mmCIF file of C-alpha atoms and ligand atoms in Angstrom:
data_model
loop_
_atom_site.group_PDB
_atom_site.id
_atom_site.type_symbol
_atom_site.label_atom_id
_atom_site.label_comp_id
_atom_site.label_asym_id
_atom_site.label_seq_id
_atom_site.Cartn_x
_atom_site.Cartn_y
_atom_site.Cartn_z
ATOM 1 C CA UNK A 1 13.604 34.146 68.070
ATOM 2 C CA UNK A 2 13.397 36.004 64.714
ATOM 3 C CA UNK A 3 10.240 38.231 64.222
ATOM 4 C CA UNK A 4 7.683 36.739 61.820
ATOM 5 C CA UNK A 5 8.017 37.994 58.258
ATOM 6 C CA UNK A 6 5.716 40.865 57.415
ATOM 7 C CA UNK A 7 2.968 40.181 54.938
ATOM 8 C CA UNK A 8 3.697 41.912 51.617
ATOM 9 C CA UNK A 9 2.092 45.295 51.426
ATOM 10 C CA UNK A 10 -0.620 44.903 48.841
ATOM 11 C CA UNK A 11 -3.177 47.428 50.028
ATOM 12 C CA UNK A 12 -2.706 51.152 50.252
ATOM 13 C CA UNK A 13 -4.589 54.428 50.448
ATOM 14 C CA UNK A 14 -4.627 56.044 47.019
ATOM 15 C CA UNK A 15 -2.573 59.238 47.445
ATOM 16 C CA UNK A 16 -0.703 61.586 45.213
ATOM 17 C CA UNK A 17 2.056 58.922 44.595
ATOM 18 C CA UNK A 18 0.389 57.660 41.391
ATOM 19 C CA UNK A 19 1.243 60.994 39.757
ATOM 20 C CA UNK A 20 4.853 59.916 39.291
ATOM 21 C CA UNK A 21 3.485 57.752 36.521
ATOM 22 C CA UNK A 22 1.689 60.657 34.787
ATOM 23 C CA UNK A 23 2.752 61.221 31.154
ATOM 24 C CA UNK A 24 3.430 64.929 30.245
ATOM 25 C CA UNK A 25 3.777 66.273 26.830
ATOM 26 C CA UNK A 26 7.110 67.511 25.459
ATOM 27 C CA UNK A 27 8.355 69.266 22.298
ATOM 28 C CA UNK A 28 7.865 66.142 20.206
ATOM 29 C CA UNK A 29 4.177 65.804 21.198
ATOM 30 C CA UNK A 30 1.370 66.120 18.744
ATOM 31 C CA UNK A 31 -2.286 65.217 19.142
ATOM 32 C CA UNK A 32 -1.894 61.702 17.732
ATOM 33 C CA UNK A 33 0.878 60.627 19.994
ATOM 34 C CA UNK A 34 -0.683 61.934 23.203
ATOM 35 C CA UNK A 35 -3.172 59.083 23.323
ATOM 36 C CA UNK A 36 -6.222 58.481 21.088
ATOM 37 C CA UNK A 37 -9.335 57.606 23.015
ATOM 38 C CA UNK A 38 -12.610 56.246 21.652
ATOM 39 C CA UNK A 39 -15.953 56.396 23.519
ATOM 40 C CA UNK A 40 -19.079 54.536 22.248
ATOM 41 C CA UNK A 41 -22.238 56.383 22.611
ATOM 42 C CA UNK A 42 -25.836 55.124 22.981
ATOM 43 C CA UNK A 43 -28.704 56.123 20.721
ATOM 44 C CA UNK A 44 -29.635 59.771 19.858
ATOM 45 C CA UNK A 45 -31.475 60.335 23.192
ATOM 46 C CA UNK A 46 -28.649 58.866 25.255
ATOM 47 C CA UNK A 47 -25.549 60.675 24.137
ATOM 48 C CA UNK A 48 -24.972 62.640 27.351
ATOM 49 C CA UNK A 49 -23.144 59.966 29.346
ATOM 50 C CA UNK A 50 -20.662 59.197 26.581
ATOM 51 C CA UNK A 51 -20.107 62.951 25.916
ATOM 52 C CA UNK A 52 -19.237 63.539 29.642
ATOM 53 C CA UNK A 53 -16.968 60.551 29.503
ATOM 54 C CA UNK A 54 -15.194 61.753 26.291
ATOM 55 C CA UNK A 55 -14.779 65.290 27.675
ATOM 56 C CA UNK A 56 -13.042 63.959 30.795
ATOM 57 C CA UNK A 57 -10.752 61.725 28.767
ATOM 58 C CA UNK A 58 -9.669 64.769 26.707
ATOM 59 C CA UNK A 59 -9.311 67.149 29.776
ATOM 60 C CA UNK A 60 -7.031 64.551 31.423
ATOM 61 C CA UNK A 61 -4.668 64.673 28.473
ATOM 62 C CA UNK A 62 -5.621 62.291 25.663
ATOM 63 C CA UNK A 63 -4.713 64.264 22.436
ATOM 64 C CA UNK A 64 -7.476 62.810 20.185
ATOM 65 C CA UNK A 65 -10.876 61.776 21.443
ATOM 66 C CA UNK A 66 -13.632 60.396 19.267
ATOM 67 C CA UNK A 67 -17.258 59.661 20.040
ATOM 68 C CA UNK A 68 -18.743 56.742 18.032
ATOM 69 C CA UNK A 69 -22.503 56.479 17.336
ATOM 70 C CA UNK A 70 -25.044 55.419 14.884
ATOM 71 C CA UNK A 71 -25.919 58.152 12.362
ATOM 72 C CA UNK A 72 -28.759 59.672 14.330
ATOM 73 C CA UNK A 73 -26.664 59.726 17.587
ATOM 74 C CA UNK A 74 -23.621 61.048 15.651
ATOM 75 C CA UNK A 75 -25.749 63.923 14.284
ATOM 76 C CA UNK A 76 -26.966 64.724 17.776
ATOM 77 C CA UNK A 77 -23.351 64.693 19.117
ATOM 78 C CA UNK A 78 -22.178 66.858 16.210
ATOM 79 C CA UNK A 79 -24.604 69.599 17.409
ATOM 80 C CA UNK A 80 -22.994 69.647 20.829
ATOM 81 C CA UNK A 81 -19.267 68.787 20.420
ATOM 82 C CA UNK A 82 -16.425 71.016 19.303
ATOM 83 C CA UNK A 83 -13.192 69.419 20.355
ATOM 84 C CA UNK A 84 -14.298 65.763 20.201
ATOM 85 C CA UNK A 85 -14.345 64.081 16.758
ATOM 86 C CA UNK A 86 -17.585 62.315 15.806
ATOM 87 C CA UNK A 87 -17.536 59.040 13.967
ATOM 88 C CA UNK A 88 -20.843 57.939 12.501
ATOM 89 C CA UNK A 89 -21.212 54.234 12.432
ATOM 90 C CA UNK A 90 -22.901 53.350 9.107
ATOM 91 C CA UNK A 91 -24.843 50.032 8.727
ATOM 92 C CA UNK A 92 -21.795 48.438 6.989
ATOM 93 C CA UNK A 93 -19.275 49.365 9.690
ATOM 94 C CA UNK A 94 -18.399 47.038 12.472
ATOM 95 C CA UNK A 95 -17.405 48.680 15.689
ATOM 96 C CA UNK A 96 -13.903 47.176 15.272
ATOM 97 C CA UNK A 97 -13.501 48.885 11.847
ATOM 98 C CA UNK A 98 -13.994 52.261 13.589
ATOM 99 C CA UNK A 99 -11.650 51.456 16.445
ATOM 100 C CA UNK A 100 -8.566 50.997 14.266
ATOM 101 C CA UNK A 101 -5.694 53.211 15.559
ATOM 102 C CA UNK A 102 -7.181 54.018 18.937
ATOM 103 C CA UNK A 103 -5.100 53.477 22.056
ATOM 104 C CA UNK A 104 -7.943 52.911 24.622
ATOM 105 C CA UNK A 105 -11.719 52.578 24.550
ATOM 106 C CA UNK A 106 -14.549 53.290 27.063
ATOM 107 C CA UNK A 107 -17.851 51.487 26.351
ATOM 108 C CA UNK A 108 -20.983 51.315 28.489
ATOM 109 C CA UNK A 109 -22.042 54.887 29.589
ATOM 110 C CA UNK A 110 -25.597 55.278 28.157
ATOM 111 C CA UNK A 111 -24.925 52.409 25.713
ATOM 112 C CA UNK A 112 -28.184 50.497 25.963
ATOM 113 C CA UNK A 113 -28.975 46.844 26.482
ATOM 114 C CA UNK A 114 -30.007 45.596 23.084
ATOM 115 C CA UNK A 115 -28.705 42.430 21.374
ATOM 116 C CA UNK A 116 -26.594 44.664 19.140
ATOM 117 C CA UNK A 117 -25.008 46.351 22.307
ATOM 118 C CA UNK A 118 -24.254 42.817 23.624
ATOM 119 C CA UNK A 119 -22.615 41.851 20.320
ATOM 120 C CA UNK A 120 -20.578 45.013 20.335
ATOM 121 C CA UNK A 121 -19.249 44.447 23.803
ATOM 122 C CA UNK A 122 -18.334 40.833 22.897
ATOM 123 C CA UNK A 123 -16.581 42.132 19.764
ATOM 124 C CA UNK A 124 -14.376 44.646 21.625
ATOM 125 C CA UNK A 125 -13.473 42.261 24.323
ATOM 126 C CA UNK A 126 -12.376 39.606 21.856
ATOM 127 C CA UNK A 127 -11.083 41.859 19.049
ATOM 128 C CA UNK A 128 -9.770 45.237 20.381
ATOM 129 C CA UNK A 129 -6.286 44.504 21.755
ATOM 130 C CA UNK A 130 -5.774 47.836 23.608
ATOM 131 C CA UNK A 131 -7.001 48.756 27.057
ATOM 132 C CA UNK A 132 -10.788 48.971 27.600
ATOM 133 C CA UNK A 133 -12.921 50.503 30.403
ATOM 134 C CA UNK A 134 -16.324 48.807 30.798
ATOM 135 C CA UNK A 135 -18.844 50.935 32.661
ATOM 136 C CA UNK A 136 -22.611 51.512 32.958
ATOM 137 C CA UNK A 137 -24.673 49.276 30.518
ATOM 138 C CA UNK A 138 -21.655 47.219 29.469
ATOM 139 C CA UNK A 139 -21.496 46.042 33.124
ATOM 140 C CA UNK A 140 -25.252 45.319 33.122
ATOM 141 C CA UNK A 141 -24.721 43.050 30.025
ATOM 142 C CA UNK A 142 -21.874 41.258 31.615
ATOM 143 C CA UNK A 143 -23.974 40.684 34.729
ATOM 144 C CA UNK A 144 -26.965 39.417 32.648
ATOM 145 C CA UNK A 145 -24.620 36.874 31.105
ATOM 146 C CA UNK A 146 -22.895 35.817 34.385
ATOM 147 C CA UNK A 147 -19.348 34.673 34.640
ATOM 148 C CA UNK A 148 -19.879 31.488 32.588
ATOM 149 C CA UNK A 149 -21.884 33.394 29.891
ATOM 150 C CA UNK A 150 -20.496 34.741 26.715
ATOM 151 C CA UNK A 151 -19.365 38.095 28.148
ATOM 152 C CA UNK A 152 -18.085 36.595 31.323
ATOM 153 C CA UNK A 153 -16.019 34.100 29.341
ATOM 154 C CA UNK A 154 -14.762 36.841 27.012
ATOM 155 C CA UNK A 155 -13.602 38.811 30.019
ATOM 156 C CA UNK A 156 -11.772 35.850 31.601
ATOM 157 C CA UNK A 157 -10.031 34.961 28.312
ATOM 158 C CA UNK A 158 -9.016 38.415 27.403
ATOM 159 C CA UNK A 159 -5.198 39.112 27.401
ATOM 160 C CA UNK A 160 -5.292 42.869 26.932
ATOM 161 C CA UNK A 161 -6.179 45.056 29.922
ATOM 162 C CA UNK A 162 -9.706 45.715 30.872
ATOM 163 C CA UNK A 163 -11.035 47.729 33.836
ATOM 164 C CA UNK A 164 -14.591 47.320 35.212
ATOM 165 C CA UNK A 165 -15.981 50.354 37.136
ATOM 166 C CA UNK A 166 -19.289 49.316 38.852
ATOM 167 C CA UNK A 167 -21.273 51.280 41.374
ATOM 168 C CA UNK A 168 -22.801 49.272 44.172
ATOM 169 C CA UNK A 169 -25.899 48.228 42.292
ATOM 170 C CA UNK A 170 -23.829 47.096 39.353
ATOM 171 C CA UNK A 171 -21.375 45.329 41.592
ATOM 172 C CA UNK A 172 -24.100 43.383 43.335
ATOM 173 C CA UNK A 173 -25.509 42.232 39.934
ATOM 174 C CA UNK A 174 -22.011 41.161 38.662
ATOM 175 C CA UNK A 175 -21.283 39.353 41.897
ATOM 176 C CA UNK A 176 -24.503 38.396 43.546
ATOM 177 C CA UNK A 177 -22.766 36.126 46.081
ATOM 178 C CA UNK A 178 -21.004 39.263 47.548
ATOM 179 C CA UNK A 179 -21.467 40.022 51.207
ATOM 180 C CA UNK A 180 -21.936 43.758 51.117
ATOM 181 C CA UNK A 181 -20.675 44.192 54.641
ATOM 182 C CA UNK A 182 -17.125 43.116 53.543
ATOM 183 C CA UNK A 183 -16.648 45.315 50.447
ATOM 184 C CA UNK A 184 -12.879 44.887 50.275
ATOM 185 C CA UNK A 185 -12.965 41.024 50.351
ATOM 186 C CA UNK A 186 -15.845 40.909 47.986
ATOM 187 C CA UNK A 187 -14.147 43.237 45.432
ATOM 188 C CA UNK A 188 -11.025 41.105 45.525
ATOM 189 C CA UNK A 189 -13.001 37.940 44.943
ATOM 190 C CA UNK A 190 -14.888 39.521 42.048
ATOM 191 C CA UNK A 191 -11.602 40.749 40.494
ATOM 192 C CA UNK A 192 -10.258 37.150 40.646
ATOM 193 C CA UNK A 193 -13.501 35.651 39.349
ATOM 194 C CA UNK A 194 -13.578 37.802 36.247
ATOM 195 C CA UNK A 195 -9.732 37.956 36.056
ATOM 196 C CA UNK A 196 -9.894 41.735 35.630
ATOM 197 C CA UNK A 197 -9.083 44.992 37.392
ATOM 198 C CA UNK A 198 -12.035 46.308 39.290
ATOM 199 C CA UNK A 199 -12.943 49.861 40.497
ATOM 200 C CA UNK A 200 -15.716 49.319 42.961
ATOM 201 C CA UNK A 201 -17.109 52.718 43.508
ATOM 202 C CA UNK A 202 -19.020 54.442 46.318
ATOM 203 C CA UNK A 203 -18.193 56.465 49.486
ATOM 204 C CA UNK A 204 -15.335 53.983 49.672
ATOM 205 C CA UNK A 205 -13.820 53.247 46.323
ATOM 206 C CA UNK A 206 -11.601 50.147 45.986
ATOM 207 C CA UNK A 207 -9.291 49.502 43.116
ATOM 208 C CA UNK A 208 -8.386 45.663 43.033
ATOM 209 C CA UNK A 209 -6.448 43.447 40.713
ATOM 210 C CA UNK A 210 -6.917 39.661 40.328
ATOM 211 C CA UNK A 211 -3.399 39.436 41.832
ATOM 212 C CA UNK A 212 -4.536 41.071 45.004
ATOM 213 C CA UNK A 213 -3.130 44.565 44.644
ATOM 214 C CA UNK A 214 -5.424 47.094 46.252
ATOM 215 C CA UNK A 215 -5.972 50.846 46.372
ATOM 216 C CA UNK A 216 -8.427 52.499 48.629
ATOM 217 C CA UNK A 217 -9.974 55.918 48.534
ATOM 218 C CA UNK A 218 -12.643 57.230 50.941
ATOM 219 C CA UNK A 219 -12.059 60.957 51.158
ATOM 220 C CA UNK A 220 -14.603 62.051 48.552
ATOM 221 C CA UNK A 221 -17.471 64.405 49.230
ATOM 222 C CA UNK A 222 -20.920 62.709 49.201
ATOM 223 C CA UNK A 223 -21.971 65.514 46.858
ATOM 224 C CA UNK A 224 -20.373 63.243 44.254
ATOM 225 C CA UNK A 225 -23.556 61.153 44.369
ATOM 226 C CA UNK A 226 -24.946 62.864 41.260
ATOM 227 C CA UNK A 227 -25.860 61.520 37.849
ATOM 228 C CA UNK A 228 -22.922 61.377 35.424
ATOM 229 C CA UNK A 229 -20.073 61.523 37.921
ATOM 230 C CA UNK A 230 -19.288 57.810 37.219
ATOM 231 C CA UNK A 231 -19.274 58.536 33.485
ATOM 232 C CA UNK A 232 -16.608 61.212 34.173
ATOM 233 C CA UNK A 233 -14.542 58.718 36.124
ATOM 234 C CA UNK A 234 -14.618 56.199 33.380
ATOM 235 C CA UNK A 235 -13.447 58.886 30.948
ATOM 236 C CA UNK A 236 -10.719 59.971 33.260
ATOM 237 C CA UNK A 237 -9.396 56.394 33.515
ATOM 238 C CA UNK A 238 -9.812 55.884 29.779
ATOM 239 C CA UNK A 239 -7.831 59.097 29.088
ATOM 240 C CA UNK A 240 -4.938 57.999 31.341
ATOM 241 C CA UNK A 241 -4.935 54.514 29.726
ATOM 242 C CA UNK A 242 -4.782 56.151 26.266
ATOM 243 C CA UNK A 243 -1.743 58.061 27.388
ATOM 244 C CA UNK A 244 -0.008 54.801 28.242
ATOM 245 C CA UNK A 245 -0.406 54.496 32.014
ATOM 246 C CA UNK A 246 -0.421 50.946 33.329
ATOM 247 C CA UNK A 247 -3.947 49.974 34.280
ATOM 248 C CA UNK A 248 -3.507 50.017 38.075
ATOM 249 C CA UNK A 249 -1.900 53.457 37.843
ATOM 250 C CA UNK A 250 -4.587 54.694 35.489
ATOM 251 C CA UNK A 251 -7.302 53.485 37.832
ATOM 252 C CA UNK A 252 -5.684 54.966 40.861
ATOM 253 C CA UNK A 253 -4.883 58.196 39.103
ATOM 254 C CA UNK A 254 -8.439 58.517 37.839
ATOM 255 C CA UNK A 255 -9.897 57.819 41.285
ATOM 256 C CA UNK A 256 -7.556 60.332 42.922
ATOM 257 C CA UNK A 257 -8.144 63.208 40.415
ATOM 258 C CA UNK A 258 -11.891 62.501 40.512
ATOM 259 C CA UNK A 259 -12.047 62.676 44.323
ATOM 260 C CA UNK A 260 -9.812 65.824 44.445
ATOM 261 C CA UNK A 261 -11.924 67.507 41.789
ATOM 262 C CA UNK A 262 -15.188 66.566 43.672
ATOM 263 C CA UNK A 263 -13.791 67.964 46.882
ATOM 264 C CA UNK A 264 -12.939 71.232 45.218
ATOM 265 C CA UNK A 265 -16.372 71.470 43.635
ATOM 266 C CA UNK A 266 -18.167 70.696 46.890
ATOM 267 C CA UNK A 267 -21.760 71.649 47.423
ATOM 268 C CA UNK A 268 -23.790 72.068 44.281
ATOM 269 C CA UNK A 269 -21.495 69.709 42.404
ATOM 270 C CA UNK A 270 -22.766 68.345 39.076
ATOM 271 C CA UNK A 271 -20.735 65.926 36.905
ATOM 272 C CA UNK A 272 -19.272 68.417 34.475
ATOM 273 C CA UNK A 273 -17.808 70.453 37.361
ATOM 274 C CA UNK A 274 -15.403 67.607 37.987
ATOM 275 C CA UNK A 275 -14.039 68.081 34.441
ATOM 276 C CA UNK A 276 -13.798 71.926 35.007
ATOM 277 C CA UNK A 277 -11.519 71.331 38.007
ATOM 278 C CA UNK A 278 -9.012 69.083 36.138
ATOM 279 C CA UNK A 279 -6.863 71.880 34.594
ATOM 280 C CA UNK A 280 -6.050 73.447 38.072
ATOM 281 C CA UNK A 281 -5.325 69.980 39.476
ATOM 282 C CA UNK A 282 -3.012 69.038 36.556
ATOM 283 C CA UNK A 283 -1.337 72.401 36.723
ATOM 284 C CA UNK A 284 -0.402 71.708 40.315
ATOM 285 C CA UNK A 285 1.021 68.286 39.412
ATOM 286 C CA UNK A 286 2.809 69.403 36.197
ATOM 287 C CA UNK A 287 6.620 69.741 36.164
ATOM 288 C CA UNK A 288 7.685 73.413 36.592
ATOM 289 C CA UNK A 289 8.394 74.153 32.868
ATOM 290 C CA UNK A 290 4.892 72.978 31.965
ATOM 291 C CA UNK A 291 2.917 74.954 34.522
ATOM 292 C CA UNK A 292 0.532 77.682 33.486
ATOM 293 C CA UNK A 293 2.128 81.113 33.079
ATOM 294 C CA UNK A 294 1.310 83.463 35.858
ATOM 295 C CA UNK A 295 -0.061 86.898 34.708
ATOM 296 C CA UNK A 296 2.421 89.749 35.264
ATOM 297 C CA UNK A 297 1.885 91.436 38.750
ATOM 298 C CA UNK A 298 0.297 94.501 37.276
ATOM 299 C CA UNK A 299 -2.051 92.532 35.012
ATOM 300 C CA UNK A 300 -5.611 93.795 35.479
HETATM 301 N N1 NPW B 1 -25.876 61.948 31.375
HETATM 302 C C1 NPW B 1 -26.440 60.836 31.214
HETATM 303 O O1 NPW B 1 -27.025 60.678 30.131
HETATM 304 C C2 NPW B 1 -26.397 59.783 32.119
HETATM 305 C C3 NPW B 1 -26.643 58.452 31.812
HETATM 306 N N2 NPW B 1 -26.457 57.423 32.641
HETATM 307 C C4 NPW B 1 -26.623 56.066 32.047
HETATM 308 O O2 NPW B 1 -27.879 55.632 32.511
HETATM 309 C C5 NPW B 1 -27.930 54.182 32.427
HETATM 310 C C6 NPW B 1 -28.382 53.659 33.739
HETATM 311 O O3 NPW B 1 -27.491 53.987 34.821
HETATM 312 P P1 NPW B 1 -27.656 53.615 36.312
HETATM 313 O O4 NPW B 1 -26.493 53.949 37.100
HETATM 314 O O5 NPW B 1 -29.002 54.038 36.778
HETATM 315 O O6 NPW B 1 -27.603 51.986 36.159
HETATM 316 P P2 NPW B 1 -28.640 50.785 36.344
HETATM 317 O O7 NPW B 1 -27.957 49.565 35.713
HETATM 318 O O8 NPW B 1 -29.961 51.253 35.800
HETATM 319 O O9 NPW B 1 -28.792 50.586 37.933
HETATM 320 C C7 NPW B 1 -29.454 51.542 38.752
HETATM 321 C C8 NPW B 1 -30.053 50.794 39.869
HETATM 322 O O10 NPW B 1 -29.052 50.113 40.670
HETATM 323 C C9 NPW B 1 -29.327 50.189 42.087
HETATM 324 N N3 NPW B 1 -28.284 50.779 42.821
HETATM 325 C C10 NPW B 1 -27.886 50.248 44.073
HETATM 326 N N4 NPW B 1 -26.795 50.929 44.454
HETATM 327 C C11 NPW B 1 -26.578 51.942 43.558
HETATM 328 C C12 NPW B 1 -25.629 52.970 43.552
HETATM 329 N N5 NPW B 1 -24.649 53.082 44.513
HETATM 330 N N6 NPW B 1 -25.692 53.821 42.486
HETATM 331 C C13 NPW B 1 -26.559 53.722 41.561
HETATM 332 N N7 NPW B 1 -27.537 52.736 41.539
HETATM 333 C C14 NPW B 1 -27.503 51.822 42.584
HETATM 334 C C15 NPW B 1 -30.632 51.170 42.172
HETATM 335 O O11 NPW B 1 -31.694 50.254 42.426
HETATM 336 P P3 NPW B 1 -32.602 50.480 43.708
HETATM 337 O O12 NPW B 1 -31.657 50.344 44.888
HETATM 338 O O13 NPW B 1 -33.193 51.857 43.574
HETATM 339 O O14 NPW B 1 -33.563 49.419 43.596
HETATM 340 C C16 NPW B 1 -30.730 51.773 40.835
HETATM 341 O O15 NPW B 1 -32.081 51.991 40.468
HETATM 342 C C17 NPW B 1 -26.439 53.814 32.200
HETATM 343 O O16 NPW B 1 -26.299 53.578 30.787
HETATM 344 C C18 NPW B 1 -25.697 55.013 32.584
HETATM 345 O O17 NPW B 1 -24.405 55.081 31.874
HETATM 346 C C19 NPW B 1 -25.995 57.673 34.004
HETATM 347 O O18 NPW B 1 -24.569 57.372 33.866
HETATM 348 C C20 NPW B 1 -26.269 59.030 34.543
HETATM 349 C C21 NPW B 1 -25.894 60.073 33.490
HETATM 350 N N1 ADP B 2 -21.679 58.849 49.065
HETATM 351 C C1 ADP B 2 -20.689 59.018 48.226
HETATM 352 N N2 ADP B 2 -19.553 59.531 48.710
HETATM 353 C C2 ADP B 2 -18.488 59.654 47.856
HETATM 354 N N3 ADP B 2 -18.539 59.367 46.485
HETATM 355 C C3 ADP B 2 -19.590 58.886 46.021
HETATM 356 C C4 ADP B 2 -20.790 58.642 46.814
HETATM 357 N N4 ADP B 2 -21.711 58.154 46.063
HETATM 358 C C5 ADP B 2 -21.198 58.041 44.808
HETATM 359 N N5 ADP B 2 -19.921 58.522 44.768
HETATM 360 C C6 ADP B 2 -19.101 58.523 43.609
HETATM 361 O O1 ADP B 2 -19.820 59.070 42.481
HETATM 362 C C7 ADP B 2 -19.622 58.341 41.305
HETATM 363 C C8 ADP B 2 -20.923 57.735 40.816
HETATM 364 O O2 ADP B 2 -20.820 56.778 39.856
HETATM 365 P P1 ADP B 2 -22.071 56.184 39.190
HETATM 366 O O3 ADP B 2 -23.124 55.862 40.092
HETATM 367 O O4 ADP B 2 -21.560 55.134 38.237
HETATM 368 O O5 ADP B 2 -22.513 57.462 38.327
HETATM 369 P P2 ADP B 2 -23.264 57.618 36.888
HETATM 370 O O6 ADP B 2 -23.554 56.276 36.323
HETATM 371 O O7 ADP B 2 -24.498 58.405 37.160
HETATM 372 O O8 ADP B 2 -22.254 58.389 36.038
HETATM 373 C C9 ADP B 2 -18.599 57.286 41.723
HETATM 374 O O9 ADP B 2 -17.270 57.804 41.360
HETATM 375 C C10 ADP B 2 -18.696 57.106 43.118
HETATM 376 O O10 ADP B 2 -17.476 56.713 43.843
#
């Protein structure tokens, strides 16, 4: 008797393999063709989450990263930012006007929950045809609407890629019928329901597509449970998307680099430490000619 056919391998631990999809710069690279990432900020007292996110997107390789905010928030960001470009959204600007030319978008960290924020998330889901990461308050707005509400329907109808990055609380609000004791099955069901790629975070992080492809990661230090680390993950994934990685590879790459950076930071970790560990990690992955130059042996 012939052995039964093996089930297709759809689930795997997220290891270094994703890095074969990494995009590296070459002699023809310039800042505008290495990926342009936009991050939408909240109001003037809530710019920190978006700034962490944007910094992570730039460190992971996007060549041009902009932070978008209403004038008071833009001014606040301009006081802090050096490498990120600030776009002030004047009253006559729509968000889509400002997104022209960007390769990827992150919206949600520190965004707020106002009717205008709701409108903005609807407008990007229906009108921005490049990959989007929805995190933080954007997920709260989707959960408020439910799958049959305006945002849920916009997600289901969207053709271009979108990645949702909920923590456990956000996941339970997005998918209240979930049984928390079966996280993998619940994540898959939720990805199918919203027809979108999901990164369900926590001690065990699960990447799941509506088609049933899965990546698992559970080797991250619990010191990662610190405010802002999720914003950094959203920025890492956004930065990889802006560079042209396929959504599943960008999600797995972001999760892997984030967990490696967290493990290197260890006790005392705060969110910006994850960004600081990216250059060493990327240097280890880079092809030989692109690796950092070693100082001469007699260098002080
Ligand atoms: N630098 C900055 O400016 C930062 C700004 N940030 C911004 O703040 C905004 C609010 O963000 P948020 O994460 O607090 O989200 P929110 O929707 O209020 O849900 C929180 C509630 O959910 C529950 N909960 C259950 N499990 C949970 C879990 N695993 N992880 C977390 N929560 C869990 C728990 O409820 P409890 O269990 O306590 O009843 C908890 O009270 C958002 O815009 C974000 O981007 C942050 O990114 C930080 C850095
Ligand atoms: N106990 C834990 N062990 C490992 N990683 C964790 C743990 N708790 C949280 N994390 C990770 O930390 C990050 C927290 O994300 P999130 O709660 O969205 O942060 P924030 O919204 O404050 O930026 C996620 O990447 C999550 O996987």
